[in-house]
Short mmCIF file of C-alpha atoms in Angstrom, two decimals:
data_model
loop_
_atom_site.label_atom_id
_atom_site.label_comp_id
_atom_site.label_asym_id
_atom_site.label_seq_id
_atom_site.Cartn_x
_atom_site.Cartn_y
_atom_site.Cartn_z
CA UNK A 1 -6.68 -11.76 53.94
CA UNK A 2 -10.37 -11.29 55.19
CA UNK A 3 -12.98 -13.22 53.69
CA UNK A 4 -14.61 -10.45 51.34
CA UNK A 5 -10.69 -10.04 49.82
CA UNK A 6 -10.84 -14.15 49.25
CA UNK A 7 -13.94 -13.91 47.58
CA UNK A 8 -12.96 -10.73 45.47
CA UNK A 9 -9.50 -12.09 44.25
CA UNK A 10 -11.69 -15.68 43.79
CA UNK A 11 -14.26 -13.65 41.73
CA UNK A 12 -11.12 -12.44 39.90
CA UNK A 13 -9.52 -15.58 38.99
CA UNK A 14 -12.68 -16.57 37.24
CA UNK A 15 -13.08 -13.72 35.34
CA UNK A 16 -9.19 -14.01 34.33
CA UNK A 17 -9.90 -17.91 33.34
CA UNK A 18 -12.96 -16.78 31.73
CA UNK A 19 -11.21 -14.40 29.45
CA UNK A 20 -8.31 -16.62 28.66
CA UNK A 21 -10.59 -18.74 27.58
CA UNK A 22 -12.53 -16.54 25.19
CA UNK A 23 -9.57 -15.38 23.48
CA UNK A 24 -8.52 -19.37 23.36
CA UNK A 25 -12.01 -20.11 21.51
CA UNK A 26 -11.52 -16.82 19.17
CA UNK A 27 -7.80 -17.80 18.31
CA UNK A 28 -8.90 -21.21 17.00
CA UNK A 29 -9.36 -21.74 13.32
CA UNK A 30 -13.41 -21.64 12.83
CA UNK A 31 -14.93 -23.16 9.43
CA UNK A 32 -18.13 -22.67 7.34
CA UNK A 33 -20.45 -25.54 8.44
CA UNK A 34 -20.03 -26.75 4.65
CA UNK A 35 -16.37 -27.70 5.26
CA UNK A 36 -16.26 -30.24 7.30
CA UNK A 37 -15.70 -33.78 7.47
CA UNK A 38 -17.19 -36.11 4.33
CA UNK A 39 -17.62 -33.29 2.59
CA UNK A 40 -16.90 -33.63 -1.67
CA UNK A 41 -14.66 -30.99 -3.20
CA UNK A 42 -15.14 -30.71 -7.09
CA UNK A 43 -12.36 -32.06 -9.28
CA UNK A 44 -9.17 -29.97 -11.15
CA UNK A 45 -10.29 -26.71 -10.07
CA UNK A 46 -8.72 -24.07 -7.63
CA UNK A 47 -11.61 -24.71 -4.85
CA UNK A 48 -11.90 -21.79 -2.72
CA UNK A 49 -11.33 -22.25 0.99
CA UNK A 50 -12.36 -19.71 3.73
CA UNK A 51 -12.79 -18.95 7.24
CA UNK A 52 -12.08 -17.36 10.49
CA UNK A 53 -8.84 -17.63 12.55
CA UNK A 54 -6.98 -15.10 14.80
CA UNK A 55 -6.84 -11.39 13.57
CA UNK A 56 -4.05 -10.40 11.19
CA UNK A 57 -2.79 -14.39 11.10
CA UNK A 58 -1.52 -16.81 8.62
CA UNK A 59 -3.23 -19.56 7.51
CA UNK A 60 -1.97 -22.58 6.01
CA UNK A 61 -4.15 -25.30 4.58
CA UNK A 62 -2.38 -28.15 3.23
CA UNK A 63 -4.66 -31.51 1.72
CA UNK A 64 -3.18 -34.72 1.53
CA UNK A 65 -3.33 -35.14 -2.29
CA UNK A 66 -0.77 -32.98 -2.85
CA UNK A 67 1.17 -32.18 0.70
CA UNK A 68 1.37 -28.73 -0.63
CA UNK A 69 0.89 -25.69 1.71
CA UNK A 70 -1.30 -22.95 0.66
CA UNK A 71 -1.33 -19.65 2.63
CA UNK A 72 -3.34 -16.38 3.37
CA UNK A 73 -3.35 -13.77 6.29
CA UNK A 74 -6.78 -13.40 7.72
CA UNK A 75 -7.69 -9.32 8.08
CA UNK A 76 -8.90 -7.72 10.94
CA UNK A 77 -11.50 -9.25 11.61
CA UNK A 78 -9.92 -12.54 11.23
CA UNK A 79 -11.43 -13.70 7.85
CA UNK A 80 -9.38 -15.14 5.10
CA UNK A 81 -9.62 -17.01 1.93
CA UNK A 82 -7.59 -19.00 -0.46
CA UNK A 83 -7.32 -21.47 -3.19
CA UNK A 84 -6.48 -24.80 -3.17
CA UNK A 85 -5.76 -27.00 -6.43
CA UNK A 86 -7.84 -30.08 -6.85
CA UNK A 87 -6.99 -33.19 -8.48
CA UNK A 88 -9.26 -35.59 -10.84
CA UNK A 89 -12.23 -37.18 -9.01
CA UNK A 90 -11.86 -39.84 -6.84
CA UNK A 91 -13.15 -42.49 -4.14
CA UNK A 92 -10.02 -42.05 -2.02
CA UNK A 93 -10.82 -40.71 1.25
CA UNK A 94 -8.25 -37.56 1.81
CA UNK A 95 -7.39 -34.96 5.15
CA UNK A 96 -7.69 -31.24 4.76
CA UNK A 97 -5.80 -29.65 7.45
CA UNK A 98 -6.04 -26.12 8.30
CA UNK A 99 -4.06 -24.23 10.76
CA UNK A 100 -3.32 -20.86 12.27
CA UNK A 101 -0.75 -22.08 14.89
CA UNK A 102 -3.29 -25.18 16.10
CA UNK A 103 -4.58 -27.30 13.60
CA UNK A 104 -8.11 -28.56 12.27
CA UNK A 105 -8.24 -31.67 10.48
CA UNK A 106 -11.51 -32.67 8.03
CA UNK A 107 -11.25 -36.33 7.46
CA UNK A 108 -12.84 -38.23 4.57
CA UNK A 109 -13.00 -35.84 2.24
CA UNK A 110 -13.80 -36.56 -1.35
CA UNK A 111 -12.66 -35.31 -4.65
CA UNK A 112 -15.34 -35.19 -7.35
CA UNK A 113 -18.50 -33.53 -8.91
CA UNK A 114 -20.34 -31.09 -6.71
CA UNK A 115 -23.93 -29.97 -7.54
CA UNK A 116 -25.88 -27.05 -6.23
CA UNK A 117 -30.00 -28.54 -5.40
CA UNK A 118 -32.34 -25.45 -5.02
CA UNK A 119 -36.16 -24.55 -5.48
CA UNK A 120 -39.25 -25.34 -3.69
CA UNK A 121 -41.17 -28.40 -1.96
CA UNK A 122 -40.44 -30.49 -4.91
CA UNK A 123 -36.94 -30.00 -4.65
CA UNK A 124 -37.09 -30.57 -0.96
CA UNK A 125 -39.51 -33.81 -0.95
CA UNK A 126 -37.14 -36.18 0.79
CA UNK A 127 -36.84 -39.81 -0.34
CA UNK A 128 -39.06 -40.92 2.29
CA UNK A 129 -42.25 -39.17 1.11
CA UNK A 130 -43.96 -37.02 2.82
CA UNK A 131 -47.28 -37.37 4.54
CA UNK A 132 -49.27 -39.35 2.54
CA UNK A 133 -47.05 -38.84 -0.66
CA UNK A 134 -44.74 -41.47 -1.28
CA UNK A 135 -41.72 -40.74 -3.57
CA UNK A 136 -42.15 -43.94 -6.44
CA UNK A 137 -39.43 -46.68 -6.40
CA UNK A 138 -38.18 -44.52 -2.95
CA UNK A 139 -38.24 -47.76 -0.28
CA UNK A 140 -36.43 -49.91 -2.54
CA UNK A 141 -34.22 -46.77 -3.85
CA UNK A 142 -33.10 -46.05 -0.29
CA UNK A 143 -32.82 -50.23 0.71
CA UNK A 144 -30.00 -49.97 -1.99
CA UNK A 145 -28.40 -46.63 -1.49
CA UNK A 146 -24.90 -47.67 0.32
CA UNK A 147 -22.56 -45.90 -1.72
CA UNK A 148 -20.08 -43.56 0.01
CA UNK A 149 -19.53 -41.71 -3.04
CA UNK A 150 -23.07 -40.28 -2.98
CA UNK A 151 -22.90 -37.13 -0.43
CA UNK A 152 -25.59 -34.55 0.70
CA UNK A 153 -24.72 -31.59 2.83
CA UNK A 154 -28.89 -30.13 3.79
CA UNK A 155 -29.09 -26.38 4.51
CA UNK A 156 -30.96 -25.86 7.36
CA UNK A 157 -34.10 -23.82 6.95
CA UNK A 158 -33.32 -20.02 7.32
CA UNK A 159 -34.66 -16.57 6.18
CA UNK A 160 -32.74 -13.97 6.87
CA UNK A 161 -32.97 -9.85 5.55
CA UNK A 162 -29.18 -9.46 5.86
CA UNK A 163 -26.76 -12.13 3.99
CA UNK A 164 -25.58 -14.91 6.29
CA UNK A 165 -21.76 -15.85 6.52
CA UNK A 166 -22.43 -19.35 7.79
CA UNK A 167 -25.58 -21.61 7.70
CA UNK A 168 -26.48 -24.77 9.38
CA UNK A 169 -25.72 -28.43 8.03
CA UNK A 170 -24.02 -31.23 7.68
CA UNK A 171 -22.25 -33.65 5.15
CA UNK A 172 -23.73 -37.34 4.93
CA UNK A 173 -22.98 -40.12 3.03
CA UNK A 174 -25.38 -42.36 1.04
CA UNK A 175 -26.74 -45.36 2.77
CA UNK A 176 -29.73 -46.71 3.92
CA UNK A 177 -29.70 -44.79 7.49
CA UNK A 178 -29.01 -41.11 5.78
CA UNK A 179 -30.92 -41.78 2.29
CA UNK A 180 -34.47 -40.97 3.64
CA UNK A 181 -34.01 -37.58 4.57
CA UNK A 182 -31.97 -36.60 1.00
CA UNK A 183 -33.79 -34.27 -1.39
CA UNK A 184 -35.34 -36.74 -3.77
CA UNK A 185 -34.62 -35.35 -7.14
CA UNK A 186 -31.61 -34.75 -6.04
CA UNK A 187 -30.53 -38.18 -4.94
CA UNK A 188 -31.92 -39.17 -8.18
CA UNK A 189 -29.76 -36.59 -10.13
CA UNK A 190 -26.32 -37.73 -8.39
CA UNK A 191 -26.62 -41.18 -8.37
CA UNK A 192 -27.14 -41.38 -12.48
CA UNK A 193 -24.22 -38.96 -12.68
CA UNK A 194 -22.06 -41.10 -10.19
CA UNK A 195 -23.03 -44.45 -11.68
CA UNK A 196 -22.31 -42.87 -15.54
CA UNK A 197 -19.15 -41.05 -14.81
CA UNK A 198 -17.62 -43.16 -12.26
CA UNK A 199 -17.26 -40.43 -9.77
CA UNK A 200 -18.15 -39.06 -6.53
CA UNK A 201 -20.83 -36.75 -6.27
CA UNK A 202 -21.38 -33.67 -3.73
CA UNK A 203 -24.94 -32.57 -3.76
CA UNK A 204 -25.80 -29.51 -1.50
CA UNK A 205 -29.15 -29.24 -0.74
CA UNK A 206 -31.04 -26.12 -0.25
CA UNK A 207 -34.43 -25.37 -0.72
CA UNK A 208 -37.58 -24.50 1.10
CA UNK A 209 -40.92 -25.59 0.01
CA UNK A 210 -43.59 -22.92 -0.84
CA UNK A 211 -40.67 -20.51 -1.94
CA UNK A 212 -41.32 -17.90 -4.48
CA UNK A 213 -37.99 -17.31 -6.71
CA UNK A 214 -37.81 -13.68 -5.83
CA UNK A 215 -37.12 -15.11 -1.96
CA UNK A 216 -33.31 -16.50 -3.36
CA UNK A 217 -32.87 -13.58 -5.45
CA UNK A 218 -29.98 -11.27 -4.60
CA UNK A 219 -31.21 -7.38 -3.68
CA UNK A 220 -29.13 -5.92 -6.87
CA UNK A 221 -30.90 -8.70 -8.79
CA UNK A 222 -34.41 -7.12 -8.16
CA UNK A 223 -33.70 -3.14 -7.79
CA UNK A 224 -35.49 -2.30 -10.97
CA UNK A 225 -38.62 -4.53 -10.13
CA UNK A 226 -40.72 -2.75 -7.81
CA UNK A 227 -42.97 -5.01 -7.42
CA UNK A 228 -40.72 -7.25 -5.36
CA UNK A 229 -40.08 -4.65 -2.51
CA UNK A 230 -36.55 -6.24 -0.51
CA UNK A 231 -36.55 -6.28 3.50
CA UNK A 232 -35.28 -3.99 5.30
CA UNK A 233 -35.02 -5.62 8.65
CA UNK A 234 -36.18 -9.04 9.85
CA UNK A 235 -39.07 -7.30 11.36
CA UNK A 236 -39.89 -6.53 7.81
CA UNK A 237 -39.94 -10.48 6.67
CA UNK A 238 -43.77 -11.19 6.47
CA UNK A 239 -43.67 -14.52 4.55
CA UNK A 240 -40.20 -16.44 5.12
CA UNK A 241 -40.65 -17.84 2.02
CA UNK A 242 -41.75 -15.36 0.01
CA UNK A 243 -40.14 -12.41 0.84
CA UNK A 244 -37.84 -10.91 -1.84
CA UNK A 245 -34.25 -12.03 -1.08
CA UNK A 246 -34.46 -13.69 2.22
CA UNK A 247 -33.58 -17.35 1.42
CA UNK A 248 -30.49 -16.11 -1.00
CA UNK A 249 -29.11 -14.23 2.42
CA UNK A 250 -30.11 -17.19 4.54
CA UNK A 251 -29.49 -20.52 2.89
CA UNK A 252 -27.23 -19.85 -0.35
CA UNK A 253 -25.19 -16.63 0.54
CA UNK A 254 -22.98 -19.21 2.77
CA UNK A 255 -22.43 -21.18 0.47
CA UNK A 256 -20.95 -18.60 -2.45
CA UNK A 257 -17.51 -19.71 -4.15
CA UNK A 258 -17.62 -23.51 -2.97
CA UNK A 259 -16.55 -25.23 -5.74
CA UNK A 260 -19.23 -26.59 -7.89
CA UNK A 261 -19.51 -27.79 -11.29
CA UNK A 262 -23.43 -26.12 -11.74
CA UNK A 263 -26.99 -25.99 -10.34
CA UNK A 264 -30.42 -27.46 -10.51
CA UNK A 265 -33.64 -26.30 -9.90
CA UNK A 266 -37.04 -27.07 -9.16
CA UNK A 267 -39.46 -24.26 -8.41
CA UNK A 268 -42.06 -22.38 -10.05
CA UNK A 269 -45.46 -23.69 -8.40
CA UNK A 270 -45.51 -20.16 -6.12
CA UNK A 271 -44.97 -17.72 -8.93
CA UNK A 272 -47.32 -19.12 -11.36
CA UNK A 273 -49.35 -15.68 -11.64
CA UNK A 274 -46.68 -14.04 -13.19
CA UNK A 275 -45.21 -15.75 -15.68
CA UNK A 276 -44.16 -12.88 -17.44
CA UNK A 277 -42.07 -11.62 -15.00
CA UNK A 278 -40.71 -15.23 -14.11
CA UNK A 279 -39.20 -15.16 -17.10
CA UNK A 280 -37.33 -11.62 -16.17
CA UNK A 281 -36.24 -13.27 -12.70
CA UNK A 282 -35.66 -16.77 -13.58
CA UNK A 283 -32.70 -14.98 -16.47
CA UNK A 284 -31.68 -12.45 -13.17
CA UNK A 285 -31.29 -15.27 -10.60
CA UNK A 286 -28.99 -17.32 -12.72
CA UNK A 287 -27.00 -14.67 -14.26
CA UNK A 288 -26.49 -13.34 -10.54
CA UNK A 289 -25.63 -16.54 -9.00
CA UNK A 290 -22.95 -17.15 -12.04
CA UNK A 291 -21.64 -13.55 -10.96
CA UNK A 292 -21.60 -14.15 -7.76
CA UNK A 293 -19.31 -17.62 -7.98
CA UNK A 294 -17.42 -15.83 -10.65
CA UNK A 295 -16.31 -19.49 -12.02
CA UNK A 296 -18.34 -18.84 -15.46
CA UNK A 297 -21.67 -19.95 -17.03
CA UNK A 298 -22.05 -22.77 -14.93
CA UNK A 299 -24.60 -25.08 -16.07
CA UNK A 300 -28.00 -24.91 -14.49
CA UNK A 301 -30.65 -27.61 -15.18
CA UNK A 302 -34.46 -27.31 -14.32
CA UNK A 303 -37.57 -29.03 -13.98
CA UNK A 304 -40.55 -27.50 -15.82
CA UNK A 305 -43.59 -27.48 -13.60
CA UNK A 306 -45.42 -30.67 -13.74
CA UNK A 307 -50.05 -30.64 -14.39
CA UNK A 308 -51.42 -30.05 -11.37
CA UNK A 309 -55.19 -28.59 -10.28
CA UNK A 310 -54.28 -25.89 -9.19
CA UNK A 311 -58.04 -24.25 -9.21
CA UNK A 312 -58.73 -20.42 -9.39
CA UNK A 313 -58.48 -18.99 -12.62
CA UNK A 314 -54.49 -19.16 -13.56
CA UNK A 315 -53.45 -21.28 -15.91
CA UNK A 316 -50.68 -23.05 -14.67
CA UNK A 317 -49.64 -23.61 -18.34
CA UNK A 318 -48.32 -19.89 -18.83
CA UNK A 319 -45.90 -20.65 -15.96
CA UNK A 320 -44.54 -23.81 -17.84
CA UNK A 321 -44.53 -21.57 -21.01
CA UNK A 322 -42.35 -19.22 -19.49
CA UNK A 323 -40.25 -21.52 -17.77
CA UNK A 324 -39.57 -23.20 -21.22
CA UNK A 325 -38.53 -19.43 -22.31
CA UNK A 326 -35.20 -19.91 -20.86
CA UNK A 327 -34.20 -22.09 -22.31
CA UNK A 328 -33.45 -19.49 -25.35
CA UNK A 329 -32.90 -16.18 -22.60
CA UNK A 330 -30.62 -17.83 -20.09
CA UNK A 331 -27.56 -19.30 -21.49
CA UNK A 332 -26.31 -22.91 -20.60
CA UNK A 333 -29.49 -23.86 -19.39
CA UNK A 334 -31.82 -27.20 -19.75
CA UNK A 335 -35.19 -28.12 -18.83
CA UNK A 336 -36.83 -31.45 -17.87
CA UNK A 337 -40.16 -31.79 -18.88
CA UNK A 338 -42.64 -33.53 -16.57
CA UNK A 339 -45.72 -33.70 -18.31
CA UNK A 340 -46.07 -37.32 -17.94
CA UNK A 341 -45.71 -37.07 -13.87
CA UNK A 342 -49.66 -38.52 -13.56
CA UNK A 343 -49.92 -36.36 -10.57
CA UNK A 344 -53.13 -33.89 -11.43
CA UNK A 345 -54.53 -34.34 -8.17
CA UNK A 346 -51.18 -34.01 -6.24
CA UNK A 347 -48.51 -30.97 -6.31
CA UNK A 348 -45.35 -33.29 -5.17
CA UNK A 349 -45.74 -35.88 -8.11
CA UNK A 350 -44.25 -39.22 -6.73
CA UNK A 351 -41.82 -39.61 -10.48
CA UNK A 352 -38.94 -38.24 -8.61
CA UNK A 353 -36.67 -40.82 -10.30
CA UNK A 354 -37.93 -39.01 -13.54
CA UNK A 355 -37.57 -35.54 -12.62
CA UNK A 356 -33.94 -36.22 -11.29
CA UNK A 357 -32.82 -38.35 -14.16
CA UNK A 358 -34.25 -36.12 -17.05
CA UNK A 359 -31.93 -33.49 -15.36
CA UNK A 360 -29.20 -35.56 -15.19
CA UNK A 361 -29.44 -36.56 -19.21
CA UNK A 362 -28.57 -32.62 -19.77
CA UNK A 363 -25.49 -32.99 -17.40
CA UNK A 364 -24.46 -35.86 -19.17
CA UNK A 365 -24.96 -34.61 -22.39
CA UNK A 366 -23.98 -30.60 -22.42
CA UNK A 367 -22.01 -30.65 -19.17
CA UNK A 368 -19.83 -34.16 -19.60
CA UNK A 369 -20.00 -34.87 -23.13
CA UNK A 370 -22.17 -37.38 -23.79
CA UNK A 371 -24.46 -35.91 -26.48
CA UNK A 372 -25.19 -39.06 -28.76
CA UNK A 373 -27.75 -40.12 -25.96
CA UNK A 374 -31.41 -38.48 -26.31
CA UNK A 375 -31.66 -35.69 -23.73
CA UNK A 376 -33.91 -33.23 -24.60
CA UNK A 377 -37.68 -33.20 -25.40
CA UNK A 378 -39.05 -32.25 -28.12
CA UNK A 379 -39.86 -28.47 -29.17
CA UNK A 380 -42.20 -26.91 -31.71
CA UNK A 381 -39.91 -26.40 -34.69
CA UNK A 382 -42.72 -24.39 -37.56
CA UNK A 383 -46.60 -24.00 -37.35
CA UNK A 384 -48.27 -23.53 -40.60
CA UNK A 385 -51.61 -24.09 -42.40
CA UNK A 386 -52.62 -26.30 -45.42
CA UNK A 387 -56.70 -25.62 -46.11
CA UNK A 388 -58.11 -26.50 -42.90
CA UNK A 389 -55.62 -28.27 -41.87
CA UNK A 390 -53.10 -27.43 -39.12
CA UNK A 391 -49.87 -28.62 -39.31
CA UNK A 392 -46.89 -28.34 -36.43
CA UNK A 393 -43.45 -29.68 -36.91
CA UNK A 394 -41.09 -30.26 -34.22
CA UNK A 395 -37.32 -30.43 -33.52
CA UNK A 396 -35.04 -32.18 -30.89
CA UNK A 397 -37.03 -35.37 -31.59
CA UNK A 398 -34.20 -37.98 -31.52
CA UNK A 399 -32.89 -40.16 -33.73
CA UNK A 400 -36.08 -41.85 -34.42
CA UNK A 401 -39.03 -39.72 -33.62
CA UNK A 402 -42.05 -39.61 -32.03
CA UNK A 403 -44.93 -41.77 -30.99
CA UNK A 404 -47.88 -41.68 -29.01
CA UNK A 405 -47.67 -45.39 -27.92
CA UNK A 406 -50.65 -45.90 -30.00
CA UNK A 407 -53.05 -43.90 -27.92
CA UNK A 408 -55.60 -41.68 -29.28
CA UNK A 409 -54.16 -37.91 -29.47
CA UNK A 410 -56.81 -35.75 -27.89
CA UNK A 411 -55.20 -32.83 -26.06
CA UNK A 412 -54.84 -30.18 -29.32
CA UNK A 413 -57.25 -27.66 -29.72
CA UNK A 414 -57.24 -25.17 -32.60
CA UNK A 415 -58.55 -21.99 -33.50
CA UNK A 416 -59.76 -19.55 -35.75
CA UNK A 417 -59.70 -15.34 -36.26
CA UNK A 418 -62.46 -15.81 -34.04
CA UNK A 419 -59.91 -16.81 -31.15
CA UNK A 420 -62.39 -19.94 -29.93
CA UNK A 421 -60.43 -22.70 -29.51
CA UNK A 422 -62.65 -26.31 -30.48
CA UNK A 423 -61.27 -29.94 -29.96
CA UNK A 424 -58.75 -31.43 -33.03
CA UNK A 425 -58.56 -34.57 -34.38
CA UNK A 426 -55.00 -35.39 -34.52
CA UNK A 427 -52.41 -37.27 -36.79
CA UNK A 428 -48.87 -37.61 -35.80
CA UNK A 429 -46.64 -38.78 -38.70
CA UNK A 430 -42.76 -38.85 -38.52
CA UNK A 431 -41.97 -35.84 -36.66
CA UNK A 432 -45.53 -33.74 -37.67
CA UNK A 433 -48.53 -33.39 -36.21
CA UNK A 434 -51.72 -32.57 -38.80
CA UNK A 435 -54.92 -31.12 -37.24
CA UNK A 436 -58.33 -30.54 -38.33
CA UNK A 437 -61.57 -29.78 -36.70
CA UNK A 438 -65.17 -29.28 -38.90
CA UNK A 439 -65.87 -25.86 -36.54
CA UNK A 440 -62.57 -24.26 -37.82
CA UNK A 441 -62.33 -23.69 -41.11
CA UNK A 442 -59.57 -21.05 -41.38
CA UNK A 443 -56.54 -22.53 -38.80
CA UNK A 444 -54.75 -19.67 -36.99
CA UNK A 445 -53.61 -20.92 -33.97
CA UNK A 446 -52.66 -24.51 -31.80
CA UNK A 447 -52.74 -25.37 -28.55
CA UNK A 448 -51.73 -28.40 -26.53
CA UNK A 449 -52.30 -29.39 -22.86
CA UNK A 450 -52.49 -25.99 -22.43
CA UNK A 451 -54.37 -26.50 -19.30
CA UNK A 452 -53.70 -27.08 -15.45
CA UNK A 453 -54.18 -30.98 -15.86
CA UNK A 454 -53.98 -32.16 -19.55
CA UNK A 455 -51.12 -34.56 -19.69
CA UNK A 456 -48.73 -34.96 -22.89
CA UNK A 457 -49.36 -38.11 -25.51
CA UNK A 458 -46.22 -37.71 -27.29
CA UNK A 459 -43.02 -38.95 -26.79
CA UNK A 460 -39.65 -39.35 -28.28
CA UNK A 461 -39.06 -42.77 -29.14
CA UNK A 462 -36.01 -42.52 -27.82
CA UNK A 463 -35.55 -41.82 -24.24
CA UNK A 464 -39.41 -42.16 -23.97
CA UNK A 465 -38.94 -37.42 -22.79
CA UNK A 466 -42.51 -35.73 -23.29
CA UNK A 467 -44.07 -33.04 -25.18
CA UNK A 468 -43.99 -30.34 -23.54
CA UNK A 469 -47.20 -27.79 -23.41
CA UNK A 470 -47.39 -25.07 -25.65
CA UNK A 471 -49.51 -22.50 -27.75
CA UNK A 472 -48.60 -20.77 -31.22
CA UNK A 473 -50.28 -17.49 -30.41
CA UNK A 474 -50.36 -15.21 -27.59
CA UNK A 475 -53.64 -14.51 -26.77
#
């Protein structure tokens, strides 16, 4: 054999090895990056299980709870998908194997309460703060956060004009090494559920600050709103967080049909222009995303925008009005109200504890049962008019009522036919609020805090939840 042959068959060899190789790699059993070790499963479901093994091959996944086997053949392309039965919630640490032939093993897997976390910046705010914006009570918070049945899986950032199959991430445990980087509101949110219910919780973060809502928003979703033209390529993605669609394909398509038991939410700031047509695309998004896990109305919990100065000429207020809108259009839904954050100069309000928590009361409540605690603020029940005096009645006030801490009330305004709105002196009594003011003698209309800034007065007495802003006409 000459030396060109040696090199030739040598050259050969490699390519042969090379090849081997590759089919070794495609034959193995490949996961979704949200199924891996640590990861929480949610309780006495069938949780769906999926990913890629050899073409036309049969999967077995078998968890140690149970030592059953559950099977599927993966298609052509060598995707499959099954079920797997769940048991209650618990801090045992289990092994999910799953095998085509040669086996993968996820260790430390819990069994318990699994939460979606979407929205904007102040869903993403981490516990650490950002740059000169602490997150209030966050050091000591995070100095106290060991607790292995807290778990956050982050999406990594990703905008995309075609739905993803897999994203980027990676399931971490609560303690005071992981803690910092965990979406605030949402550490806040688990760890009341967890310490109330006794459970693990599984919250998976995604979210991307600056995002409008139209950006995680399926295509079908927003066909009939022109206005909110979709991608066609990535080419065509001129704002990565505002383009219609992209962070649904990038950062929550992935994730479709892990179990969960609902969502929360914390977005708004970017669409505050258009409040009416929030209010269309808040109801789409959360009717799609039920479709799309086809497990039912899920629950999904909000934050209301908090005051902010903004500047311009929007009124911020219109996008909390509509946001409080669906609560009555989108079923199985709850808002927190954050008009007390004390933030006006400051779009990430440091009351993270309060915006996570407030959320949580609704899960506790409508989701787990426990509706003899106060978890809901207040809402304009009537508006009428006695002489010159206004008088607004409200509901959902707890078991005993309102006060205003015995501060001055001086954020209603009222109005005549004329439409001018003037200052009101203001009495609250029981769960009514009388107003008068000597330039309007004909009442036709309220307002309160209908402004960027104006923060609420009023509060339940129990649970200390605030007054929303609102308005009785719609001027």
């Amino acid at each position: 054999m000459n030396f060109m042959e040696t090199i030739r068959n040598s050259c050969l060899c490699v390519l042969l090895t090379a090849a081997l190789f590759g089919l070794q790699m495609q034959a193995e059993i490949r996961l979704p990056a949200v199924f891996s070790d640590n990861m929480v499963l949610q309780q006495q479901t069938s949780a769906t299980v999926w990913g890629w093994a050899k073409p036309n091959a049969t999967v077995r996944v078998t968890p140690s709870w149970n030592g059953k086997s559950y099977s599927a053949k993966s298609d052509g392309a060598g995707y499959w998908k099954l079920k797997v039965e769940t048991p209650a919630a618990s801090y045992t640490p289990y092994t999910l194997t799953v095998s085509d032939g040669k086996a993968v093993a996820l260790k430390n897997v819990l069994i318990g309460e699994v939460w979606i976390c979407s929205g904007q910046s102040n869903m993403e705010m981490p516990m650490k703060g950002y740059g000169g914006q602490p997150v209030e009570g966050g050091p000591e918070a995070i100095a106290h956060s060991n607790n292995s049945g807290i778990r956050c899986f982050t999406v990594q950032k990703a905008s995309k004009s075609a739905p993803q199959d897999d994203c980027t991430g990676t399931w971490e445990a609560a303690n005071a090494q992981t803690t910092p980087g965990f979406t605030a509101t949402g550490y806040f949110f688990g760890r009341l559920l967890s310490q109330a219910l006794d459970v693990p919780v599984g919250l998976i973060h995604t979210s991307w600050g600056g995002s409008c809502i139209e950006a995680w928003m399926t295509a079908r979703s927003l066909k009939d709103i022109p206005e909110k033209p979709v991608p066609a390529s990535d080419d065509d993605i001129k704002n990565p967080t505002g383009t219609p669609t992209v962070l649904y394909n990038g950062m929550l398509h992935p994730l479709v049909g892990y179990g969960i038991r609902g969502a929360i939410w914390y977005q708004g700031e970017s669409n505050r222009g258009e409040p009416d047509l929030y209010v269309k695309m808040f109801d789409r998004m959360v009717r799609e995303w039920r479709d799309l896990w086809g497990v039912g109305e899920f629950p999904f919990y909000y934050c209301q925008i908090a005051p902010y100065r903004y500047g311009g000429n929007l009124n911020s207020a219109c996008l909390r009005e509509a946001q409080a809108k669906g609560l009555t259009t989108t079923p199985n839904t709850g808002m927190a109200v954050l008009m007390d954050a004390e933030s006006p100069a400051c779009i990430h309000p440091p009351k993270k504890k309060d915006a996570g928590e407030r959320m949580a009361l609704w899960a506790l409540a409508k989701t787990y049962g426990m509706e003899k605690m106060h978890y809901r603020s207040p809402e304009v029940k009537s508006f009428s008019v006695e002489g010159r005096v206004a008088v607004v009645t409200f509901d959902h006030t707890g078991a005993t009522g309102l006060t205003s801490r015995d501060r001055e009330i001086s954020n209603f305004t009222i109005a005549g036919k004329d439409k001018r709105f003037h200052a009101a002196k203001a009495a609250l009594t029981g769960n009514t609020v009388y107003l008068f003011s000597p330039y309007v003698t004909e009442p036709v209309a309220v307002r309160y805090c209908f402004d960027d800034t104006s923060a609420t007065e009023i509060f339940t007495v129990e649970g200390g939840l605030p007054l929303p802003s609102f308005r009785t006409d719609d001027w």
